[in-house]
XYZ file of C-alpha atoms in Angstrom:
733
model
C 37.999 -1.335 30.113
C 37.836 -5.063 31.041
C 34.190 -4.567 32.035
C 33.314 -3.759 28.430
C 34.172 -7.236 27.095
C 31.219 -9.143 28.625
C 28.799 -6.570 27.172
C 30.120 -7.191 23.669
C 29.732 -10.946 24.204
C 26.130 -10.422 25.337
C 25.444 -8.289 22.266
C 26.795 -10.980 19.942
C 24.664 -13.646 21.605
C 21.517 -11.535 21.249
C 22.264 -10.864 17.574
C 22.603 -14.595 16.923
C 19.503 -15.524 18.920
C 17.035 -17.128 16.498
C 13.485 -15.935 16.083
C 10.744 -18.142 17.492
C 9.839 -20.757 14.859
C 6.258 -21.404 13.872
C 6.434 -25.008 15.104
C 7.593 -23.766 18.516
C 4.604 -21.485 19.022
C 1.534 -22.707 20.948
C -1.063 -24.233 18.644
C -4.115 -21.991 18.207
C -7.463 -23.268 19.455
C -10.294 -24.172 17.172
C -11.830 -21.127 15.472
C -15.097 -21.475 17.390
C -13.350 -21.287 20.760
C -11.721 -18.408 22.601
C -8.036 -18.919 23.438
C -7.652 -20.328 26.949
C -6.414 -17.790 29.494
C -3.427 -19.949 30.393
C -2.286 -19.908 26.760
C -2.536 -16.128 26.545
C -0.575 -15.716 29.780
C 2.288 -17.872 28.511
C 2.728 -16.124 25.178
C 6.076 -14.267 25.206
C 5.855 -10.496 24.912
C 7.831 -8.278 22.587
C 10.573 -6.298 24.314
C 11.090 -2.765 23.055
C 14.570 -1.451 22.244
C 16.890 -0.899 25.228
C 17.015 2.928 25.189
C 13.358 2.936 26.172
C 13.400 -0.311 28.078
C 16.141 1.025 30.324
C 13.924 3.728 31.768
C 10.340 2.971 30.903
C 7.626 0.371 30.812
C 7.656 -2.547 28.418
C 4.676 -1.473 26.395
C 3.845 -3.119 23.111
C 3.895 -1.438 19.764
C 6.665 -0.132 17.577
C 8.720 2.646 19.091
C 9.246 5.559 16.704
C 11.241 8.784 16.756
C 11.063 12.033 14.776
C 14.269 13.793 15.834
C 17.187 12.120 14.004
C 15.721 12.105 10.467
C 12.936 14.757 10.728
C 10.459 11.974 9.933
C 8.654 9.450 12.131
C 10.859 6.349 11.910
C 11.101 3.135 13.978
C 14.059 3.500 16.331
C 15.406 0.140 15.162
C 15.764 1.618 11.663
C 17.394 4.923 12.640
C 21.164 5.186 11.926
C 21.850 7.005 15.206
C 22.054 6.162 18.898
C 18.652 7.212 20.250
C 16.351 7.017 23.251
C 12.621 7.694 23.510
C 10.967 8.418 26.861
C 7.189 8.739 26.921
C 5.018 10.616 29.422
C 4.597 7.634 31.725
C 8.360 7.229 31.977
C 8.965 10.902 32.778
C 5.943 11.498 35.021
C 5.522 8.091 36.653
C 8.452 5.718 36.202
C 11.035 8.378 37.027
C 8.789 11.023 38.656
C 11.594 13.471 37.996
C 12.428 16.791 39.603
C 13.286 18.549 36.329
C 13.530 17.961 32.585
C 17.327 17.412 32.657
C 16.846 14.743 35.346
C 14.793 12.783 32.801
C 18.050 12.077 30.969
C 19.788 10.501 33.953
C 20.953 6.903 33.363
C 21.127 7.225 29.562
C 24.429 6.215 27.913
C 27.055 8.947 27.398
C 24.884 11.364 29.381
C 25.805 13.287 32.531
C 23.441 15.782 34.182
C 25.693 18.403 35.800
C 24.093 20.628 38.451
C 25.685 23.970 39.250
C 22.887 24.471 41.776
C 19.275 23.496 42.389
C 17.325 24.478 39.301
C 20.527 24.839 37.280
C 20.996 21.443 35.650
C 22.823 21.057 32.339
C 23.080 17.757 30.420
C 26.390 16.641 28.937
C 25.826 14.567 25.790
C 28.909 12.750 24.506
C 31.122 15.200 26.379
C 29.415 18.436 25.276
C 27.104 20.782 27.169
C 25.741 24.340 27.004
C 25.395 25.669 23.491
C 26.910 22.481 22.043
C 23.630 20.615 22.645
C 20.302 21.551 21.081
C 16.917 21.493 22.809
C 13.818 21.656 20.601
C 10.270 22.255 21.861
C 7.932 20.836 19.215
C 10.417 22.027 16.578
C 11.111 25.431 18.176
C 14.703 26.050 19.259
C 15.136 26.776 22.965
C 18.751 27.645 22.176
C 19.590 31.214 21.313
C 22.680 33.400 20.992
C 22.874 34.119 24.750
C 23.618 30.490 25.709
C 27.029 29.870 27.305
C 29.609 27.263 26.333
C 29.643 25.684 29.770
C 26.770 24.428 31.903
C 23.712 26.662 31.898
C 20.314 26.614 33.562
C 17.956 27.058 30.608
C 16.895 23.421 30.132
C 15.385 23.589 33.624
C 12.860 26.177 32.374
C 10.946 23.424 30.555
C 8.288 21.791 32.741
C 8.885 18.026 32.653
C 5.205 17.390 33.375
C 4.161 18.881 30.039
C 6.130 16.221 28.137
C 4.278 13.651 26.064
C 7.452 12.236 24.537
C 11.131 13.027 25.000
C 13.405 12.030 22.124
C 17.179 11.951 22.490
C 19.635 11.568 19.616
C 23.328 11.483 20.442
C 25.911 12.886 18.050
C 25.864 15.806 15.557
C 22.604 16.780 13.836
C 23.617 20.150 12.392
C 22.533 19.276 8.842
C 18.858 18.952 9.764
C 18.616 21.133 12.881
C 21.322 23.758 12.471
C 23.913 25.288 14.769
C 24.539 23.895 18.300
C 23.587 20.261 17.518
C 27.084 18.879 18.231
C 27.055 16.556 21.242
C 23.415 15.664 20.820
C 19.866 16.921 20.474
C 16.711 16.521 22.537
C 13.222 16.970 21.112
C 10.277 17.635 23.445
C 6.866 16.622 22.104
C 4.356 18.422 24.372
C 1.237 16.755 25.729
C -1.789 17.233 23.488
C -5.348 16.054 22.962
C -5.413 12.849 20.935
C -9.113 11.903 21.107
C -11.445 13.780 18.741
C -14.745 11.943 19.195
C -17.834 13.728 17.942
C -19.466 16.075 20.419
C -17.975 17.754 23.469
C -15.780 15.808 25.881
C -13.594 16.872 28.832
C -11.112 15.247 31.199
C -9.047 16.441 34.147
C -5.933 15.267 35.974
C -4.151 15.943 39.256
C -0.466 15.099 39.705
C 1.174 15.394 43.131
C 4.848 14.706 43.915
C 6.637 14.991 47.254
C 10.303 14.150 47.899
C 11.716 14.018 51.429
C 15.446 14.691 50.897
C 14.613 17.391 48.358
C 11.967 18.813 50.723
C 10.055 19.510 47.517
C 6.353 19.391 46.701
C 4.923 19.667 43.173
C 1.262 19.962 42.216
C -0.049 19.984 38.645
C -3.670 20.521 37.649
C -4.524 19.670 34.053
C -7.634 19.851 31.890
C -8.180 18.551 28.380
C -11.046 17.945 26.012
C -12.411 18.421 22.551
C -15.334 19.866 20.669
C -15.571 17.666 17.581
C -12.291 18.286 15.722
C -11.006 21.044 18.043
C -8.998 19.727 20.983
C -7.397 21.497 23.921
C -5.052 20.673 26.773
C -3.692 22.995 29.429
C -2.398 23.004 32.961
C -0.654 24.814 35.807
C 2.257 23.386 37.812
C 3.320 24.727 41.216
C 6.747 23.691 42.496
C 8.047 24.380 46.008
C 11.717 23.397 46.160
C 12.944 23.221 49.756
C 16.330 22.778 51.398
C 18.206 19.773 50.029
C 19.496 17.117 52.396
C 22.610 15.303 51.184
C 24.007 12.094 52.598
C 26.119 14.216 54.960
C 23.390 16.607 56.096
C 21.442 19.726 55.031
C 22.640 21.937 52.168
C 21.592 25.478 53.159
C 20.503 28.127 50.664
C 19.060 25.650 48.139
C 15.335 26.500 48.225
C 13.320 28.324 45.549
C 9.847 28.530 44.001
C 8.583 27.905 40.491
C 5.270 28.135 38.643
C 4.559 26.913 35.101
C 1.562 27.179 32.791
C 0.728 25.860 29.333
C -2.129 25.706 26.831
C -2.362 23.938 23.496
C -5.109 23.902 20.849
C -5.172 21.374 18.000
C -7.669 21.691 15.174
C -8.080 18.702 12.858
C -8.935 20.329 9.538
C -9.420 17.085 7.607
C -7.439 15.711 4.693
C -4.405 15.096 6.933
C -4.163 18.802 7.839
C -3.692 20.080 11.417
C -3.445 23.589 12.859
C -1.784 23.969 16.280
C -1.597 26.995 18.584
C 0.446 26.659 21.775
C 1.716 28.741 24.691
C 4.114 27.981 27.564
C 5.155 30.048 30.581
C 7.751 29.372 33.294
C 8.656 31.641 36.231
C 11.455 30.759 38.680
C 12.174 33.008 41.685
C 15.377 33.307 43.721
C 17.120 30.218 42.360
C 20.402 30.128 44.337
C 23.875 29.536 42.961
C 25.004 28.208 46.314
C 28.587 27.171 45.552
C 29.526 30.842 44.969
C 28.302 31.854 48.431
C 29.483 31.480 52.022
C 26.652 28.938 52.509
C 28.270 26.293 50.322
C 29.235 23.062 52.069
C 32.740 21.809 51.170
C 32.996 18.378 49.566
C 36.282 16.445 49.561
C 38.349 19.647 49.711
C 36.356 22.045 47.527
C 36.634 25.737 48.394
C 33.825 27.887 49.795
C 32.493 30.909 47.916
C 32.800 34.469 49.212
C 29.480 36.021 48.169
C 26.687 36.561 50.692
C 23.948 35.997 48.137
C 23.701 34.977 44.505
C 20.161 34.345 43.284
C 18.676 34.124 39.823
C 15.153 34.915 38.617
C 14.139 33.401 35.304
C 11.102 33.731 33.062
C 10.347 32.124 29.731
C 7.343 32.573 27.436
C 6.823 30.693 24.198
C 3.999 31.018 21.690
C 3.864 29.321 18.302
C 1.586 28.378 15.438
C 2.149 25.218 13.386
C 0.374 24.097 10.227
C 1.068 20.518 9.157
C -0.215 18.316 6.353
C 0.217 14.655 5.447
C -0.846 12.708 2.330
C -2.370 15.912 0.990
C -1.365 15.417 -2.645
C 0.538 17.851 -4.830
C 4.305 18.057 -5.387
C 4.974 17.988 -1.624
C 2.227 15.864 -0.053
C 3.697 16.162 3.461
C 5.294 18.968 5.425
C 4.787 21.703 7.971
C 5.215 25.437 8.522
C 5.989 27.039 11.884
C 6.044 30.595 13.280
C 7.201 31.148 16.873
C 7.966 33.890 19.373
C 9.938 33.247 22.551
C 11.103 35.559 25.331
C 13.674 34.507 27.901
C 14.600 36.829 30.764
C 16.992 36.466 33.654
C 17.903 38.759 36.544
C 20.750 37.971 38.925
C 21.300 39.521 42.355
C 24.773 39.309 43.888
C 25.463 40.547 47.401
C 29.075 40.802 48.476
C 31.095 42.075 51.399
C 31.379 45.796 52.067
C 27.630 46.367 51.598
C 28.089 45.905 47.859
C 25.257 44.569 45.703
C 24.794 44.404 41.966
C 21.865 43.365 39.797
C 22.402 42.218 36.241
C 20.543 40.400 33.543
C 19.189 40.398 30.028
C 16.081 39.789 27.966
C 16.183 38.027 24.614
C 13.230 37.987 22.216
C 13.453 35.356 19.477
C 11.310 35.267 16.357
C 11.449 31.999 14.453
C 10.128 30.817 11.078
C 10.574 27.303 9.703
C 9.167 25.245 6.833
C 9.775 21.685 5.679
C 8.535 19.978 2.493
C 8.632 16.212 1.920
C 8.308 14.502 -1.442
C 8.496 10.791 -2.307
C 10.911 9.993 -5.133
C 11.811 6.866 -7.063
C 14.759 6.312 -4.682
C 13.099 7.168 -1.361
C 11.999 10.467 0.211
C 13.358 13.973 -0.375
C 13.052 16.516 2.447
C 13.894 20.181 1.915
C 13.467 23.054 4.305
C 14.470 26.475 5.563
C 14.554 28.124 8.966
C 15.347 31.571 10.330
C 15.844 32.688 13.937
C 16.267 36.341 14.949
C 17.345 37.423 18.474
C 16.951 40.881 20.003
C 18.937 41.266 23.250
C 18.900 43.964 25.938
C 21.359 43.680 28.819
C 22.037 45.659 32.036
C 24.092 45.814 35.243
C 23.447 48.226 38.138
C 25.750 48.648 41.141
C 24.706 49.564 44.700
C 26.530 50.297 47.963
C 24.628 50.247 51.254
C 21.393 50.145 49.284
C 22.180 53.308 47.277
C 22.633 53.210 43.503
C 26.192 53.987 42.454
C 26.500 53.333 38.715
C 25.268 51.465 35.655
C 27.753 49.558 33.525
C 28.012 49.607 29.753
C 26.484 46.167 29.523
C 25.262 43.282 31.629
C 26.318 39.654 31.103
C 26.151 40.247 27.319
C 26.525 43.133 24.934
C 23.581 45.547 25.129
C 21.339 46.533 22.199
C 22.373 43.418 20.295
C 20.953 41.337 17.449
C 21.750 37.890 16.121
C 20.476 36.094 13.004
C 20.718 32.416 12.160
C 19.534 31.352 8.699
C 19.582 27.882 7.172
C 18.658 25.924 4.039
C 18.819 22.139 4.107
C 18.028 19.078 2.014
C 18.111 15.370 2.757
C 17.561 12.464 0.374
C 16.577 9.063 1.708
C 17.800 6.229 -0.523
C 16.722 2.574 -0.446
C 18.490 -0.250 -2.294
C 18.018 -3.874 -1.338
C 18.905 -4.386 2.312
C 20.601 -0.970 2.442
C 19.225 2.437 3.345
C 21.156 5.713 3.198
C 20.522 9.340 4.119
C 22.559 12.095 2.449
C 22.086 15.696 3.566
C 23.464 19.221 3.190
C 22.861 22.471 5.067
C 23.909 26.003 4.154
C 24.090 28.218 7.250
C 24.547 31.964 7.577
C 24.962 33.640 10.981
C 25.378 37.333 11.776
C 26.016 39.148 15.084
C 25.632 42.879 15.793
C 26.054 44.309 19.313
C 25.984 48.114 19.655
C 27.136 48.515 23.285
C 30.055 46.322 24.347
C 32.598 47.021 27.076
C 36.069 47.289 25.537
C 38.266 44.917 27.595
C 41.337 46.990 26.686
C 40.005 50.004 28.632
C 39.896 49.758 32.430
C 36.538 49.856 34.181
C 32.965 49.714 32.890
C 32.081 53.393 32.953
C 30.276 54.323 29.698
C 31.625 57.884 30.034
C 35.241 56.712 29.708
C 36.491 57.588 26.195
C 36.783 54.549 23.965
C 35.206 52.216 26.504
C 32.070 51.546 24.425
C 32.632 49.580 21.228
C 30.421 47.810 18.698
C 30.919 44.199 17.636
C 29.715 43.111 14.200
C 30.574 39.965 12.259
C 29.042 37.245 10.074
C 29.870 33.696 8.941
C 28.711 31.224 6.276
C 29.292 27.481 6.130
C 28.210 24.357 4.244
C 28.054 21.071 6.169
C 27.053 17.590 5.134
C 26.086 14.220 6.534
C 26.034 10.685 5.129
C 24.457 7.848 7.118
C 23.782 4.256 6.123
C 21.936 1.313 7.638
C 22.123 -2.350 6.676
C 19.334 -4.791 7.502
C 21.658 -7.627 8.493
C 18.843 -9.937 9.530
C 15.362 -9.956 10.938
C 15.445 -7.571 13.875
C 19.170 -6.890 13.447
C 20.579 -3.727 11.849
C 24.067 -2.314 11.399
C 24.584 1.416 10.900
C 27.322 3.977 10.497
C 28.147 7.307 8.994
C 29.978 10.592 8.999
C 28.424 13.923 10.050
C 29.774 17.442 10.096
C 28.719 20.112 12.586
C 29.163 23.874 12.473
C 28.650 26.399 15.268
C 29.068 30.100 14.632
C 30.319 32.296 17.510
C 27.398 33.423 19.659
C 26.807 36.702 21.455
C 28.022 34.911 24.567
C 31.345 34.071 22.865
C 31.822 37.549 21.447
C 30.474 39.893 24.127
C 30.128 38.055 27.481
C 31.332 40.105 30.459
C 30.321 38.054 33.483
C 31.383 35.837 36.331
C 30.112 32.264 36.475
C 32.600 29.548 37.417
C 35.101 31.732 35.522
C 35.445 35.389 34.580
C 34.885 36.157 30.882
C 35.500 39.382 28.966
C 34.420 40.276 25.396
C 36.429 38.594 22.619
C 35.566 40.006 19.167
C 36.999 38.362 16.070
C 36.411 34.715 16.921
C 35.910 32.135 14.157
C 33.347 29.302 13.997
C 33.724 25.869 15.577
C 33.855 22.913 13.186
C 33.376 19.227 13.949
C 33.428 15.892 12.137
C 31.892 12.818 13.759
C 32.251 9.153 12.797
C 30.058 6.415 14.229
C 29.552 2.666 13.879
C 26.760 0.863 15.678
C 24.331 -1.998 15.776
C 20.814 -2.574 17.088
C 19.247 -5.943 17.781
C 15.656 -6.654 18.740
C 14.379 -10.133 19.489
C 11.154 -11.367 21.024
C 12.511 -11.459 24.582
C 15.784 -9.530 24.309
C 17.228 -6.410 22.764
C 20.632 -4.755 22.675
C 22.576 -1.961 21.004
C 26.145 -0.730 20.840
C 27.892 2.276 19.358
C 31.523 3.231 18.833
C 31.924 6.938 18.025
C 34.456 9.729 17.735
C 34.155 13.493 17.221
C 37.023 15.552 15.835
C 37.255 19.208 16.874
C 38.698 21.957 14.689
C 39.087 25.630 15.684
C 36.823 25.113 18.691
C 36.498 28.142 20.966
C 38.266 27.180 24.186
C 38.250 29.023 27.520
C 41.720 28.718 29.052
C 42.673 29.996 32.543
C 45.058 32.960 32.455
C 46.304 32.264 35.979
C 44.724 35.468 37.307
C 41.905 35.589 39.856
C 39.163 38.216 39.812
C 37.328 38.271 43.136
C 38.654 34.779 43.825
C 37.322 33.428 40.494
C 39.696 32.279 37.706
C 39.893 34.558 34.658
C 39.830 32.905 31.229
C 40.721 33.867 27.675
C 38.785 32.707 24.594
C 40.584 31.478 21.476
C 39.956 29.261 18.427
C 42.740 26.998 19.592
C 40.679 23.906 20.400
C 41.788 21.217 17.972
C 41.312 17.773 19.438
C 39.133 14.675 19.665
C 36.721 12.834 21.894
C 35.614 9.218 21.489
C 33.435 6.782 23.332
C 31.755 3.406 23.546
C 28.124 2.724 24.513
C 26.552 -0.690 25.180
C 23.032 -1.367 26.492
C 20.575 -4.215 26.563
C 17.463 -5.803 28.046
C 16.450 -9.437 28.549
C 13.043 -10.698 29.643
C 14.112 -14.010 31.186
C 10.709 -14.823 32.661
C 7.126 -13.808 32.062
C 7.195 -10.914 34.587
C 10.944 -10.332 35.019
C 13.324 -8.229 32.928
C 17.029 -7.559 33.450
C 18.438 -4.469 31.777
C 21.416 -2.174 31.871
C 24.056 -0.147 30.096
C 27.750 0.662 30.268
C 29.622 3.537 28.655
C 33.019 5.191 28.533
C 34.592 8.188 26.816
C 37.962 9.878 26.522
C 39.299 12.963 24.775
C 41.990 15.598 24.441
C 41.943 19.176 23.189
C 44.475 21.988 22.701
C 44.358 24.807 25.262
C 46.539 27.478 26.867
C 48.168 26.901 30.251
C 48.749 29.605 32.885
C 52.004 30.646 31.166
C 50.017 31.133 27.921
C 51.739 28.222 26.213
C 49.586 26.041 23.946
C 49.364 22.510 25.316
C 47.331 19.356 24.653
C 45.258 18.419 27.703
C 42.211 16.478 28.813
C 38.809 17.258 27.353
C 36.656 19.348 29.704
C 34.733 17.457 32.447
C 35.486 13.976 31.177
C 33.087 11.569 32.916
C 34.233 8.280 34.426
C 33.292 4.733 33.425
C 29.570 4.531 34.236
C 27.143 1.626 34.319
C 23.558 0.775 35.214
C 22.113 -2.624 36.125
C 18.412 -3.027 36.893
C 15.865 -5.731 37.573
C 12.192 -5.078 36.848
C 9.088 -6.965 37.906
C 6.070 -6.224 35.724
C 3.480 -8.959 35.155
C 1.448 -8.697 31.977
C -1.861 -7.021 32.704
C -0.957 -6.563 36.384
C -1.485 -3.451 38.456
C 1.873 -3.539 40.229
C 5.334 -2.918 38.868
C 8.646 -2.611 40.708
C 12.269 -1.997 39.804
C 15.597 -2.028 41.617
C 18.632 -0.413 39.994
C 22.307 -0.176 40.782
C 24.260 2.793 39.400
C 28.051 2.863 39.377
C 30.303 5.800 38.482
C 34.069 5.669 38.812
C 36.378 8.430 39.969
C 36.452 11.416 37.576
C 40.136 12.351 37.784
C 41.002 13.206 34.165
C 40.822 16.988 34.581
C 41.296 19.775 32.067
C 43.198 22.915 33.037
C 39.888 24.736 33.550
C 38.628 21.877 35.759
C 41.731 22.128 37.939
C 41.055 25.833 38.470
C 37.364 25.256 39.313
C 38.018 24.565 43.004
C 34.469 25.442 44.154
C 32.930 22.598 42.154
C 35.626 19.981 41.518
C 37.633 18.499 44.417
C 41.443 18.454 44.134
C 42.380 15.371 42.184
C 38.888 14.855 40.805
C 35.363 13.887 41.834
C 35.091 10.632 43.850
C 33.129 7.741 42.376
C 29.975 6.331 43.884
C 27.574 3.397 43.907
C 23.825 3.932 44.294
C 20.860 1.664 44.889
C 17.414 2.952 43.856
C 14.085 1.174 44.266
C 10.891 2.234 42.460
C 7.354 0.909 42.345
C 3.906 1.837 41.106
C 0.382 0.582 41.597
C -2.508 1.163 39.185
C -5.424 2.361 41.337
C -7.925 2.575 38.502
C -7.823 2.434 34.723
C -6.013 5.777 34.501
C -4.716 6.612 38.006
C -1.461 5.542 39.661
C 0.177 5.556 43.067
C 3.961 5.921 42.891
C 6.752 5.262 45.374
C 10.530 5.424 45.094
C 13.417 5.223 47.525
C 16.386 6.839 45.804
C 19.924 6.522 47.163
C 18.903 3.783 49.596
C 22.385 3.760 51.164
C 22.275 7.521 51.934
C 25.524 8.026 50.006
C 27.070 11.508 50.061
C 28.039 12.040 46.416
C 28.357 14.644 43.691
C 27.942 14.363 39.917
C 31.199 15.431 38.284
C 31.429 19.186 37.677
C 28.434 20.036 39.848
C 28.347 22.801 42.448
C 26.287 20.839 44.949
C 25.865 17.298 46.194
C 22.894 15.128 45.287
C 20.106 14.285 47.759
C 20.728 11.557 50.312
C 18.139 8.870 51.009
C 15.142 10.319 49.186
C 11.619 8.946 49.507
C 9.545 10.129 46.563
C 5.762 9.783 46.707
C 3.559 10.449 43.704
C -0.122 10.395 42.895
C -1.393 10.680 39.329
C -5.188 10.919 39.234
C -7.092 11.139 35.936
C -10.810 11.847 35.680
C-alpha cells in the first residue's frame, strides 16, 4: 500500500497546477502574417484524460462518452470512472487479439483466460453475468450467461469497433440487470461522410503474431450514395499454437470468421435510420486445461479429458431509429428492435471410448425506447426495454462412436424462456457549480424452463419417474442511483454517489447442469442478488497533464455463491448454489499522464482491491472468506514518443502484477487453473511503434513480453504468450 502514496501526491500537484496565463502565451503575429512555423511547433498541446491517454494516441478534441449517463457527455464531466478507446487504439495502438484484450491495462480490470478464445474481463472484482456488454445498445448478455468466466465477449470482432466505452461500477438503473462490476459499450464502425453523389472506400487490415502463431486478415468496404451510407467487412482469423515463455502450449489452435454490414440513412431534421447485422463463427475452440494436453504451471494439476472443444456462432440483426433536436415534447430519443441468436456446441472425449456432445441455442428478441426532454432543471430521460429469451438445450452420449442416450437437458434447462422487463427514469439537475443525476428503475424478470433434470433423482434418464421437473419463478425490484459532480475549478471536478444494482437469478443459476471449472446442478428457488455501491473520485485535466482517482466499495446482499461441497465428480469439484453471499469489496484506482516535453509523455496507473464474502466450507459451515479471484496490486508505467504532426510514434511500457495469494474456497479447489498458494506475480516490458505510410495507412510493430517471461493472469487456464512480435498493416484506399 506504500506505493499508493506517491500517486496521491502527484494527483494533488496536478490539481493545483495553474492554467497557462494569457501573458505567458506566445504573442500572436500581426494579422497580415501567417504564424511562424517555429511558434506553432512550440505551442503546448492539450492532453486528453488519462483513461484514454493510457492506451491511445493524444489526439485533440474533447473526449465524450455515452455509456454512463445514456447521453453524450465529456468524460471530465461524468460522475463515474470511465475509459474511452477509439478504433485507432484498438486496431493500431494495441492491435489486439480479441475484444477482451482491448481492456488490458485499464484500472481495476483483469482479463482472465480459461483458454484461447475464452477470455472474460473482471471489472472491479466481478465477471460473467455481473458485467454487461452492449453492442450499440443491444445487450449481448442473456439468461444463459454463467456467474464465473465465460467466453461470450470473445464473439465480438474487435476490428469492427469504432469506439469502446468502459464504465466501472453499477449501472443497473439505466441499463438493467447484470451491470454490477461494470459495463462496456461497443460503438460499431459506420460511415460518417455523406457527401453528395456516390463515394466508396476500401481497407485491408493484416495482423500476424509470432508467439500466438496467429494471422488475421480483414477486408472492409464503405461508401455512401448521398444520405445513404454503408460499411461492411469480413475478418478471417487463424489462431495457431501458443508459445509461452517456457515453450509451446499444445491444443490451443482454432479458426474464426466474422462478417458485418451496417446501413445508415440520414433522413434529415436530425433523424437517422440504422440497419445492422453481425455474424461470428468459431470452430473447435479448445478448453485445454481440462485435457491431458494442459501444461502444468507452478504445481497446477493436469486435466483428464482427451478432447474438449467448443463451437460458437452468434448472429445479431437490429434496426434503430434516432432523432435529435426534432421538436415536440421529446425532441431527442431513439427506438430499437433487435434479434440475436447465440449457439454453442461442446464435444468432450474421455477415457473408455466415451464421448458426449452438448450445447444450446438461445434466441433473444429485444425492444428498447428512450425519450429525452429538456426541463427547467436539466434533462429528463425516460425509457423502457424488454428482452425475451427462447432456449433449447441438448446432451447426447456415445460409446465407441455409437449413440447410447440423450439426457433430459444439456448445460441448461431445455424448452426454456426468460423475460427481462424494465422501466427507468433519470433527471439531470444543474445548480451553480453542482450537477446531479437521480434515477430509478423498475425491473421484472420471469423464468420458465419445462425440462429440467431433478438433482434429487439419480441419473439423467428422462424415462426415470420424477426425473423431469419444471422450474418457474419471477421477481420484481426497484433500484435507484444518485450521483453528483462538483466543478471545483477550471479543469478540476470532484464526484461521488451511491448506486444500487439488482440481478435476478438467470437460467444458468436455476437450471445449469454442467461441468466447467466446477460441477453445477439445478437449484430452483434462488432469490435475486442485491448490491449497493459507494464511490468518491476526482478528475483533473490541465494543458500538459491529467489525472484521476477513485475510492469505491460495493456491498453484497443475498448474492448467489457457488461453494465447494468437498465432493469430486470426474475429478472436478462439485459446488452448491445459495443466496448466502453477504460481503463487500473495495478498491482504489489512480492514473495520470504528463507531457513533459513537446513529443514525450509519461503515463501510468496503479490499482488495488480487497473483499470478503460469506460462503460454505467443505463441512457445509457458513464462513467469511476472501472474495473470488482477488487480483493483486497492479501498476502500469509507460513512456510515449509522439511528435506533433509526425509520422512515427513509439511507446515502452512496464506492467507489474504482484502475487495473487488471497484465495477463496472455490479458488483453492480450482487446482487446474490456480497454483497452490496462488498465482505468482510478474513484470513485463512491452514496446510498440507505428509509422504512417500515407494519409490513411499505417505500419505497426510491437514486441510484447520482451523478457520472454512465463506467466499466467490470475484465474486463467493457460499461460500468456512469451516474447511476441506483432506485425500489422492497415491500408486504406
